[in-house]
Short mmCIF file of C-alpha atoms and ligand atoms in Angstrom, two decimals:
data_model
loop_
_atom_site.label_atom_id
_atom_site.label_comp_id
_atom_site.label_asym_id
_atom_site.label_seq_id
_atom_site.Cartn_x
_atom_site.Cartn_y
_atom_site.Cartn_z
CA MET A 20 -12.78 4.58 -16.12
CA GLU A 21 -12.69 4.49 -12.41
CA ASN A 22 -12.29 8.07 -10.44
CA VAL A 23 -10.12 6.78 -7.79
CA ILE A 24 -8.86 3.49 -7.00
CA ILE A 25 -7.93 2.87 -3.36
CA ILE A 26 -5.37 0.05 -2.92
CA GLY A 27 -5.76 -1.34 0.76
CA THR A 28 -8.57 -1.89 3.34
CA GLY A 29 -6.85 -0.62 6.89
CA CYS A 30 -8.01 2.62 8.53
CA ALA A 31 -6.42 4.76 5.80
CA GLY A 32 -7.98 2.88 3.09
CA TRP A 33 -11.62 3.08 4.35
CA THR A 34 -11.64 6.46 5.57
CA SER A 35 -10.63 7.61 1.90
CA ALA A 36 -13.31 5.53 0.82
CA ILE A 37 -15.63 7.17 2.97
CA TYR A 38 -14.67 10.53 2.12
CA LEU A 39 -14.63 9.99 -1.68
CA GLY A 40 -18.07 8.10 -1.46
CA ARG A 41 -19.43 10.86 0.18
CA ALA A 42 -17.92 13.17 -2.55
CA ASN A 43 -19.80 11.07 -5.29
CA LEU A 44 -16.82 9.55 -6.60
CA ASN A 45 -17.95 6.34 -6.28
CA PRO A 46 -14.62 4.89 -5.51
CA LEU A 47 -13.32 1.51 -5.81
CA VAL A 48 -11.40 -0.35 -3.11
CA LEU A 49 -8.85 -3.25 -4.03
CA ALA A 50 -8.50 -5.36 -0.81
CA GLY A 51 -5.47 -7.56 -0.54
CA ASP A 52 -4.76 -10.54 1.27
CA GLN A 53 -5.61 -8.95 4.77
CA PRO A 54 -8.82 -7.05 4.42
CA GLY A 55 -9.04 -4.71 7.36
CA GLY A 56 -5.31 -4.72 7.78
CA GLN A 57 -3.24 -4.57 10.93
CA LEU A 58 -6.30 -4.12 13.28
CA THR A 59 -7.89 -7.46 12.31
CA THR A 60 -4.96 -9.03 14.13
CA THR A 61 -5.52 -7.01 17.31
CA THR A 62 -8.10 -7.74 19.84
CA GLU A 63 -9.47 -4.75 22.00
CA VAL A 64 -8.90 -1.25 20.74
CA GLU A 65 -9.36 1.30 23.50
CA ASN A 66 -7.59 4.28 22.11
CA PHE A 67 -9.81 4.84 18.91
CA PRO A 68 -11.78 8.15 20.01
CA GLY A 69 -15.72 7.79 20.12
CA PHE A 70 -15.66 4.00 21.73
CA PRO A 71 -15.36 4.78 25.71
CA GLU A 72 -16.19 0.98 26.12
CA GLY A 73 -13.43 -0.28 23.58
CA VAL A 74 -14.07 -1.77 20.20
CA MET A 75 -12.99 -5.05 18.84
CA GLY A 76 -10.18 -4.31 16.19
CA PRO A 77 -11.97 -6.63 13.65
CA GLU A 78 -15.36 -4.93 14.47
CA LEU A 79 -14.04 -1.68 13.95
CA MET A 80 -12.53 -2.51 10.58
CA MET A 81 -16.14 -4.15 9.40
CA ARG A 82 -17.82 -0.85 10.54
CA MET A 83 -15.58 1.22 8.55
CA GLN A 84 -16.14 -0.74 5.60
CA GLN A 85 -20.12 -0.77 5.81
CA GLN A 86 -19.77 3.15 6.51
CA ALA A 87 -17.77 3.28 3.08
CA GLU A 88 -20.20 0.89 1.32
CA LYS A 89 -23.13 2.97 2.59
CA PHE A 90 -21.73 5.77 0.39
CA GLY A 91 -21.26 3.95 -2.67
CA THR A 92 -17.70 2.43 -2.35
CA ARG A 93 -17.34 -0.84 -4.17
CA VAL A 94 -14.83 -3.46 -2.76
CA GLU A 95 -13.10 -6.37 -5.21
CA TYR A 96 -10.69 -8.64 -3.53
CA ASP A 97 -7.75 -9.02 -5.33
CA LEU A 98 -4.08 -8.54 -4.84
CA VAL A 99 -2.67 -5.63 -7.00
CA SER A 100 0.51 -6.45 -8.58
CA ARG A 101 1.34 -3.50 -10.57
CA VAL A 102 0.35 0.05 -10.99
CA GLN A 103 1.58 2.41 -14.21
CA LYS A 104 0.79 5.58 -15.12
CA GLN A 105 -0.08 5.90 -18.95
CA ASP A 106 0.56 8.46 -21.50
CA ASP A 107 -2.73 10.24 -21.21
CA GLY A 108 -1.89 10.65 -17.35
CA THR A 109 -4.46 7.81 -16.16
CA PHE A 110 -3.46 5.09 -14.27
CA HIS A 111 -3.23 1.26 -15.42
CA VAL A 112 -3.78 -1.29 -12.49
CA ALA A 113 -3.09 -4.98 -12.69
CA THR A 114 -4.00 -7.94 -10.32
CA GLN A 115 -2.52 -11.18 -9.53
CA GLY A 116 -6.07 -12.47 -10.31
CA GLY A 117 -5.73 -11.31 -13.66
CA LYS A 118 -8.03 -8.21 -13.64
CA GLU A 119 -7.18 -4.92 -15.29
CA TYR A 120 -8.21 -1.33 -14.25
CA SER A 121 -8.13 2.07 -15.28
CA ALA A 122 -8.36 5.19 -13.02
CA LYS A 123 -7.86 8.96 -12.97
CA ALA A 124 -5.97 8.71 -9.57
CA ILE A 125 -4.77 6.04 -7.09
CA ILE A 126 -4.57 6.02 -3.42
CA ILE A 127 -1.83 3.89 -2.04
CA ALA A 128 -2.99 2.67 1.55
CA THR A 129 -1.49 -0.96 1.78
CA GLY A 130 0.08 -0.34 5.25
CA ALA A 131 3.08 -2.01 6.92
CA SER A 132 3.13 -5.38 8.39
CA PRO A 133 5.27 -5.74 11.67
CA ARG A 134 7.92 -8.33 11.67
CA TYR A 135 7.53 -11.31 13.63
CA LEU A 136 9.93 -14.02 14.70
CA ASN A 137 8.44 -16.94 12.82
CA ILE A 138 8.58 -19.66 15.08
CA ASP A 139 6.02 -22.10 15.86
CA ASN A 140 2.55 -21.18 17.01
CA GLU A 141 3.50 -17.69 16.74
CA LYS A 142 0.64 -16.95 14.30
CA GLU A 143 -2.19 -18.40 16.45
CA LEU A 144 -0.92 -16.68 19.56
CA ILE A 145 -1.52 -12.98 18.07
CA GLY A 146 -3.58 -11.43 20.18
CA LYS A 147 -3.12 -14.22 22.95
CA GLY A 148 0.05 -12.68 24.43
CA VAL A 149 2.04 -11.90 21.06
CA THR A 150 1.67 -8.63 19.85
CA SER A 151 3.49 -5.80 17.97
CA CYS A 152 2.21 -2.79 19.37
CA ALA A 153 2.75 -1.77 23.14
CA THR A 154 0.32 1.26 22.50
CA CYS A 155 -2.49 -0.75 21.86
CA ASP A 156 -2.13 -3.87 24.02
CA GLY A 157 0.19 -2.66 26.89
CA ALA A 158 -2.80 -1.75 29.29
CA PHE A 159 -3.93 -5.54 29.16
CA TYR A 160 -1.16 -6.64 31.32
CA PRO A 161 -0.98 -4.76 34.74
CA ASP A 162 1.37 -5.95 37.31
CA VAL A 163 2.59 -9.07 35.49
CA PRO A 164 6.27 -9.65 33.75
CA VAL A 165 6.21 -8.80 29.84
CA CYS A 166 9.18 -8.88 27.35
CA VAL A 167 9.92 -6.88 24.25
CA VAL A 168 12.29 -8.34 21.73
CA GLY A 169 14.43 -5.88 19.68
CA GLY A 170 17.36 -3.51 20.16
CA GLY A 171 16.16 -0.68 18.09
CA ASP A 172 14.15 2.58 19.07
CA SER A 173 10.81 0.77 18.92
CA ALA A 174 11.92 -1.90 21.30
CA CYS A 175 13.13 0.77 23.82
CA GLU A 176 10.25 2.84 23.59
CA GLU A 177 7.97 0.13 24.05
CA ALA A 178 9.92 -1.27 26.98
CA THR A 179 9.68 2.32 28.82
CA PHE A 180 6.03 2.61 27.80
CA LEU A 181 5.25 -0.97 29.26
CA THR A 182 6.70 0.14 32.79
CA ARG A 183 3.59 2.01 33.23
CA PHE A 184 1.76 -1.36 33.31
CA ALA A 185 3.92 -4.46 33.83
CA SER A 186 5.26 -5.42 36.96
CA LYS A 187 8.70 -5.88 35.20
CA VAL A 188 9.82 -5.74 31.45
CA TYR A 189 12.54 -7.93 30.04
CA LEU A 190 14.32 -6.45 26.99
CA ILE A 191 15.39 -9.35 24.91
CA HIS A 192 18.07 -8.61 22.16
CA ARG A 193 20.16 -10.93 19.97
CA ARG A 194 23.16 -8.90 20.30
CA ASP A 195 24.87 -7.23 23.64
CA GLU A 196 24.54 -3.91 22.36
CA LEU A 197 21.26 -1.79 21.32
CA ARG A 198 20.96 -0.56 17.99
CA ALA A 199 18.51 2.19 19.39
CA SER A 200 19.82 5.94 19.89
CA GLN A 201 21.57 6.67 22.83
CA ILE A 202 18.59 8.73 24.55
CA MET A 203 16.00 6.18 23.85
CA ALA A 204 18.17 3.36 25.06
CA ASP A 205 19.21 5.30 28.32
CA ARG A 206 15.87 5.81 28.94
CA ALA A 207 15.06 2.29 28.79
CA LEU A 208 18.07 0.95 30.67
CA ASN A 209 17.92 3.61 33.32
CA ASN A 210 14.37 2.27 34.29
CA GLU A 211 14.33 0.06 37.30
CA LYS A 212 11.55 -2.26 35.70
CA VAL A 213 13.59 -2.86 32.49
CA GLU A 214 15.84 -5.84 32.43
CA PRO A 215 18.15 -6.38 29.48
CA VAL A 216 18.59 -9.91 28.51
CA TRP A 217 21.40 -10.08 25.92
CA ASN A 218 22.40 -12.33 23.20
CA SER A 219 19.15 -14.08 23.58
CA GLU A 220 16.53 -15.55 21.18
CA ILE A 221 12.97 -16.48 22.06
CA THR A 222 12.81 -20.22 20.37
CA GLU A 223 9.48 -21.31 21.76
CA TYR A 224 6.18 -19.74 23.25
CA LEU A 225 4.94 -21.53 26.04
CA THR A 226 1.09 -21.57 26.86
CA ASP A 227 -1.43 -21.93 29.68
CA ASP A 228 -4.37 -24.42 29.67
CA GLU A 229 -6.60 -21.40 28.16
CA GLY A 230 -3.71 -20.97 25.33
CA MET A 231 -2.41 -17.85 26.22
CA VAL A 232 1.24 -17.34 26.50
CA ARG A 233 2.55 -17.89 30.04
CA ALA A 234 6.51 -18.14 29.15
CA VAL A 235 8.86 -18.21 26.51
CA THR A 236 12.13 -20.44 25.94
CA LEU A 237 15.15 -18.30 25.44
CA LYS A 238 18.48 -19.37 23.85
CA ASN A 239 21.65 -17.94 24.70
CA ASN A 240 23.04 -17.44 21.10
CA GLN A 241 26.84 -17.33 22.58
CA SER A 242 26.58 -20.12 25.13
CA GLY A 243 23.85 -22.24 23.67
CA ASP A 244 22.20 -22.46 26.88
CA GLU A 245 18.32 -22.65 27.06
CA SER A 246 16.09 -21.33 30.02
CA GLU A 247 12.58 -20.58 30.62
CA LEU A 248 11.28 -16.93 31.31
CA GLU A 249 7.93 -16.41 32.76
CA VAL A 250 6.05 -13.64 30.96
CA LYS A 251 2.46 -13.03 30.38
CA CYS A 252 3.27 -11.22 26.88
CA VAL A 253 5.89 -10.84 24.40
CA PHE A 254 5.83 -7.61 22.37
CA VAL A 255 7.80 -8.27 19.14
CA ALA A 256 9.45 -4.79 17.91
CA ILE A 257 11.80 -6.01 15.26
CA GLY A 258 10.76 -3.40 12.74
CA HIS A 259 8.00 -3.29 10.01
CA ASP A 260 7.95 -3.93 6.34
CA PRO A 261 5.68 -1.25 4.31
CA ASN A 262 3.65 -3.17 1.84
CA THR A 263 5.21 -1.61 -1.48
CA GLN A 264 6.32 -4.71 -3.50
CA PHE A 265 3.61 -3.87 -6.37
CA LEU A 266 5.17 -0.36 -6.95
CA GLY A 267 8.16 -1.63 -8.55
CA ASP A 268 7.84 0.25 -11.95
CA SER A 269 5.29 2.44 -11.13
CA GLY A 270 7.85 5.38 -10.57
CA VAL A 271 6.52 6.05 -7.05
CA GLU A 272 9.48 7.29 -4.84
CA LEU A 273 10.27 5.25 -1.67
CA ASP A 274 12.37 6.29 1.12
CA GLU A 275 15.49 4.56 2.32
CA ASP A 276 13.61 2.10 4.39
CA GLY A 277 10.84 1.26 1.40
CA TYR A 278 8.30 3.46 2.75
CA VAL A 279 6.29 5.85 -0.01
CA LYS A 280 7.72 9.52 0.12
CA GLN A 281 4.21 11.95 0.56
CA GLY A 282 4.82 15.54 -0.79
CA ASN A 283 5.21 18.67 1.68
CA HIS A 284 1.70 19.05 3.39
CA THR A 285 0.00 16.84 0.86
CA THR A 286 -0.26 12.98 0.58
CA MET A 287 0.50 13.25 -3.22
CA THR A 288 3.61 11.04 -4.19
CA ASN A 289 6.02 12.24 -6.70
CA VAL A 290 3.76 10.72 -9.27
CA GLU A 291 0.96 13.16 -9.90
CA GLY A 292 -2.27 11.53 -9.12
CA ILE A 293 -0.96 9.01 -6.85
CA PHE A 294 -1.61 9.81 -3.37
CA ALA A 295 -0.08 7.52 -0.38
CA ALA A 296 -1.91 7.31 3.23
CA GLY A 297 -1.49 5.51 6.33
CA ASP A 298 1.21 3.30 7.66
CA VAL A 299 2.53 2.68 3.95
CA SER A 300 4.13 6.08 4.46
CA ASP A 301 4.55 6.49 8.21
CA HIS A 302 7.15 4.67 9.94
CA ILE A 303 6.64 7.06 13.17
CA TYR A 304 3.21 7.20 14.48
CA ARG A 305 1.57 4.31 13.14
CA GLN A 306 -1.64 4.78 14.80
CA ALA A 307 -5.27 3.68 13.68
CA ILE A 308 -6.27 7.09 14.26
CA THR A 309 -3.37 8.80 12.73
CA ALA A 310 -3.76 6.35 9.51
CA ALA A 311 -7.39 7.45 9.52
CA GLY A 312 -6.61 11.06 9.40
CA ASN A 313 -4.29 10.68 6.71
CA GLY A 314 -6.67 8.73 4.47
CA CYS A 315 -9.04 11.57 4.80
CA GLN A 316 -6.42 14.03 3.91
CA ALA A 317 -5.38 11.73 0.68
CA ALA A 318 -9.16 11.47 -0.26
CA LEU A 319 -9.45 15.41 -0.20
CA ASP A 320 -6.18 15.65 -1.95
CA ALA A 321 -7.29 13.41 -4.77
CA GLU A 322 -10.83 15.09 -4.93
CA ARG A 323 -8.69 18.46 -5.64
CA PHE A 324 -6.64 16.61 -8.19
CA LEU A 325 -9.59 15.59 -10.07
CA ALA A 326 -11.36 18.74 -9.99
CA GLU A 327 -8.53 20.35 -11.47
CA GLN A 328 -8.16 17.73 -14.03
CA GLU A 329 -11.90 18.92 -15.20
P1 NAP B 1 15.08 -1.19 13.76
O1 NAP B 1 15.68 0.13 13.81
O2 NAP B 1 15.15 -1.76 12.25
O3 NAP B 1 15.46 -2.36 14.78
C1 NAP B 1 14.82 -3.65 14.53
C2 NAP B 1 15.78 -4.39 15.87
O4 NAP B 1 15.15 -5.62 16.10
C3 NAP B 1 17.18 -4.59 15.79
O5 NAP B 1 17.61 -4.32 16.67
C4 NAP B 1 17.29 -5.95 15.20
O6 NAP B 1 18.78 -6.32 16.01
C5 NAP B 1 16.07 -6.55 15.87
N1 NAP B 1 15.76 -7.67 14.91
C6 NAP B 1 15.39 -7.53 13.52
N2 NAP B 1 15.18 -8.98 13.25
C7 NAP B 1 15.07 -9.65 14.37
C8 NAP B 1 14.94 -10.93 14.62
N3 NAP B 1 14.45 -11.87 13.58
N4 NAP B 1 14.89 -11.45 15.92
C9 NAP B 1 15.53 -10.80 16.96
N5 NAP B 1 15.85 -9.65 16.81
C10 NAP B 1 15.63 -9.07 15.59
O7 NAP B 1 13.44 -1.03 13.66
P2 NAP B 1 12.46 -0.02 14.67
O8 NAP B 1 13.10 0.17 16.20
O9 NAP B 1 11.26 -0.49 14.52
O10 NAP B 1 12.67 1.27 14.09
C11 NAP B 1 12.49 1.68 12.72
C12 NAP B 1 12.70 3.21 12.57
O11 NAP B 1 11.81 4.16 13.15
C13 NAP B 1 14.19 3.63 12.82
O12 NAP B 1 14.56 4.51 12.18
C14 NAP B 1 13.86 4.00 14.26
O13 NAP B 1 15.00 5.05 14.46
C15 NAP B 1 12.70 4.74 13.99
N6 NAP B 1 11.89 5.06 15.29
C16 NAP B 1 11.99 6.44 16.08
C17 NAP B 1 11.48 6.58 17.11
C18 NAP B 1 11.40 7.73 17.87
O14 NAP B 1 12.40 8.42 17.53
N7 NAP B 1 10.58 8.06 18.47
C19 NAP B 1 10.51 5.36 17.68
C20 NAP B 1 10.53 4.30 16.93
C21 NAP B 1 11.08 3.98 15.85
P3 NAP B 1 20.01 -6.06 15.36
O15 NAP B 1 20.47 -4.75 16.07
O16 NAP B 1 20.78 -7.16 15.83
O17 NAP B 1 20.08 -5.81 13.87
#
């Protein structure tokens, strides 16, 4: 019987593991199909405290894993397919690889996956001029034109934020009306650096000799016309999908967008003994440091829960 199984290996998962390891609880981490989470798809991270020179996303995650393992965390690589509470109050965890585990407590730290456009060569260009995080990558594109795709609050917020760096920010939306709240839409559209491009979709990323994005092909979905737009980076802001598919029959309550609901001032879900941390339950902040902080909270909550059971 495990004390705590942590599902997920982003900032939240590893931070939970570091804290539980140091509390001598010997946690087991189950790593999914993207070990290290979203930071493994970014390049340099400049806003994680303690790294004044910046740190590469994959390196930061590797160091978190090393720190967790140093304090007794064990890691297994398998996708969790099911979590279920048993009559005795413990949890049964099954994986796609056919393994089964029992645990006294669970921390869900499976994050959220940004949606992308799913067009040719997109995957290879993530980190080379295609990204889903303006806060992370905006500062790498000073005085050059960039674009944001989407029409929601995220797209408007990112477009406004990017005007601090870029020479021009095209806001590319597939309709002629934004979905964003009025205040966020006004803030973006009233900024003289932001230019909306309505009824348009990116059909192609065009690259330079070094394999970095130099432009995109746009298709106007009303007229069918195609054009080329010179941009050095595409910020895709068309929403996120929380990774909660495996929670189907766990009884864990999700909000209307599929994010795990935490309790008031605690990371415990509605199922006693199951905790959630990081982007899987946060559609607002979504930062490495906030996920790490929340992972720490989940570990402390789980530790207290286990102590109360004894
Ligand atoms: P969202 O509200 O779901 O908006 C997604 C946008 O992407 C929509 O405009 C949608 O177009 C577009 N889109 C979706 N799939 C697309 C595709 N395949 N190709 C092109 N465009 C596509 O997502 P969000 O902006 O990330 O916001 C998520 C939630 O967080 C919302 O509740 C939002 O209010 C909240 N949020 C709040 C703040 C804030 O208050 N500071 C900041 C960010 C987010 P259509 O409009 O045509 O569907």
